Amino acid sequence: MRYKRLPVSNDTRSRILDRALALFVARGYDGVGIQEIVDAAKVTKPTLYHYFGSKAGLLSALFDERLEELHERLAVAARYERHLPTTLEAIAQVFFSFATEHPDLYRMHLAMWFAPAESEARKAIARAHERQFSLLENLFIQATPDYGNMRGRHRAYAATFLGMVNSYVALALNGHTRLDDALRRQAIHQFVHGIFS
C-alpha cells in the first residue's frame, strides 16, 4: 500500500508546536498524550508523525526551533569586548527579555532541565542548556587574560552565572519580582563583585 505524502504546511506544523507547548506548560510533558495534542491542533496522528516522528521528536523540535532566537541573541550579546561586566549585562538582558517575551516557553525550558536524567524531556532540553553553558564558559575563558584571578574557574563561573540568571527568571515567572533594568544591574553587580574578590 502506498501512502500519499502529506503537503508541507508551516501553518500546520507551527500550530502543532503551539498547541503542544500550551499543553506541556499546563500539565507537563508526561501528563499530555499524543491524542490531546492532535485534538488541540485539529490534525490527525499521521500528520503529527509526518512532521515530528514521535512525541519526543515534537518536543525536540519545539526546543530546537523556539529557542534558536534566544541562542542567536545570546551569541551577539556574548561578544567579548574586554569589559566583562558590560558583556554580562548584555547577556542577562537577553535572558530577561526572552523570558518576558516567551514566558511559557521559558518556564518549560527551566522545568525540563530538572526532569529525570534519562527522561525524554531532559534529553530534549540538554542540547539547549549545553549551548548556553558553552557560550558562557567560552566568554569566561576569553576574559581570563584580562582578569587573571579567573584562571581555571570558567566552568564554575558559567554554571553560577546561568544559575543566577535562571533563578531570577524563575522568581519573575512566579510573580515574585520583575525582570527590569534595576534587577539586572543588581544581579550583575552582585555576581561581578563575587568573582573579582
Short mmCIF file of C-alpha atoms in Angstrom, two decimals, residues 1 6 10-11 21 26 32 37 46 50 52 55 58 64-65 78 90 93 101 110 117 134 138 166 175 180-181 186 197:
data_model
loop_
_atom_site.label_atom_id
_atom_site.label_comp_id
_atom_site.label_asym_id
_atom_site.label_seq_id
_atom_site.Cartn_x
_atom_site.Cartn_y
_atom_site.Cartn_z
CA MET A 1 0.00 0.00 0.00
CA LEU A 6 1.19 15.00 3.19
CA ASN A 10 4.32 25.68 8.02
CA ASP A 11 0.99 26.81 9.46
CA LEU A 21 3.64 23.98 24.11
CA ALA A 26 -0.25 23.43 31.64
CA VAL A 32 -0.01 15.07 27.87
CA ILE A 37 -2.06 17.30 21.05
CA PRO A 46 -0.28 10.72 10.94
CA HIS A 50 4.86 13.19 9.49
CA PHE A 52 7.94 15.14 14.08
CA LYS A 55 6.13 12.92 20.80
CA LEU A 58 7.93 17.05 18.71
CA ASP A 64 15.44 23.41 18.85
CA GLU A 65 13.28 25.81 16.87
CA ALA A 78 28.36 37.37 24.38
CA ALA A 90 24.04 42.29 27.78
CA GLN A 93 19.30 41.38 29.27
CA GLU A 101 8.55 37.73 25.63
CA LEU A 110 13.54 25.62 33.14
CA ALA A 117 18.17 12.32 33.76
CA SER A 134 29.31 26.58 26.42
CA ASN A 138 33.86 30.48 26.36
CA ASN A 166 17.62 31.41 35.68
CA GLY A 175 5.29 36.65 40.27
CA ASP A 180 13.74 45.11 34.90
CA ASP A 181 16.94 47.12 34.48
CA GLN A 186 21.88 44.43 40.85
CA SER A 197 37.04 39.50 45.06
#
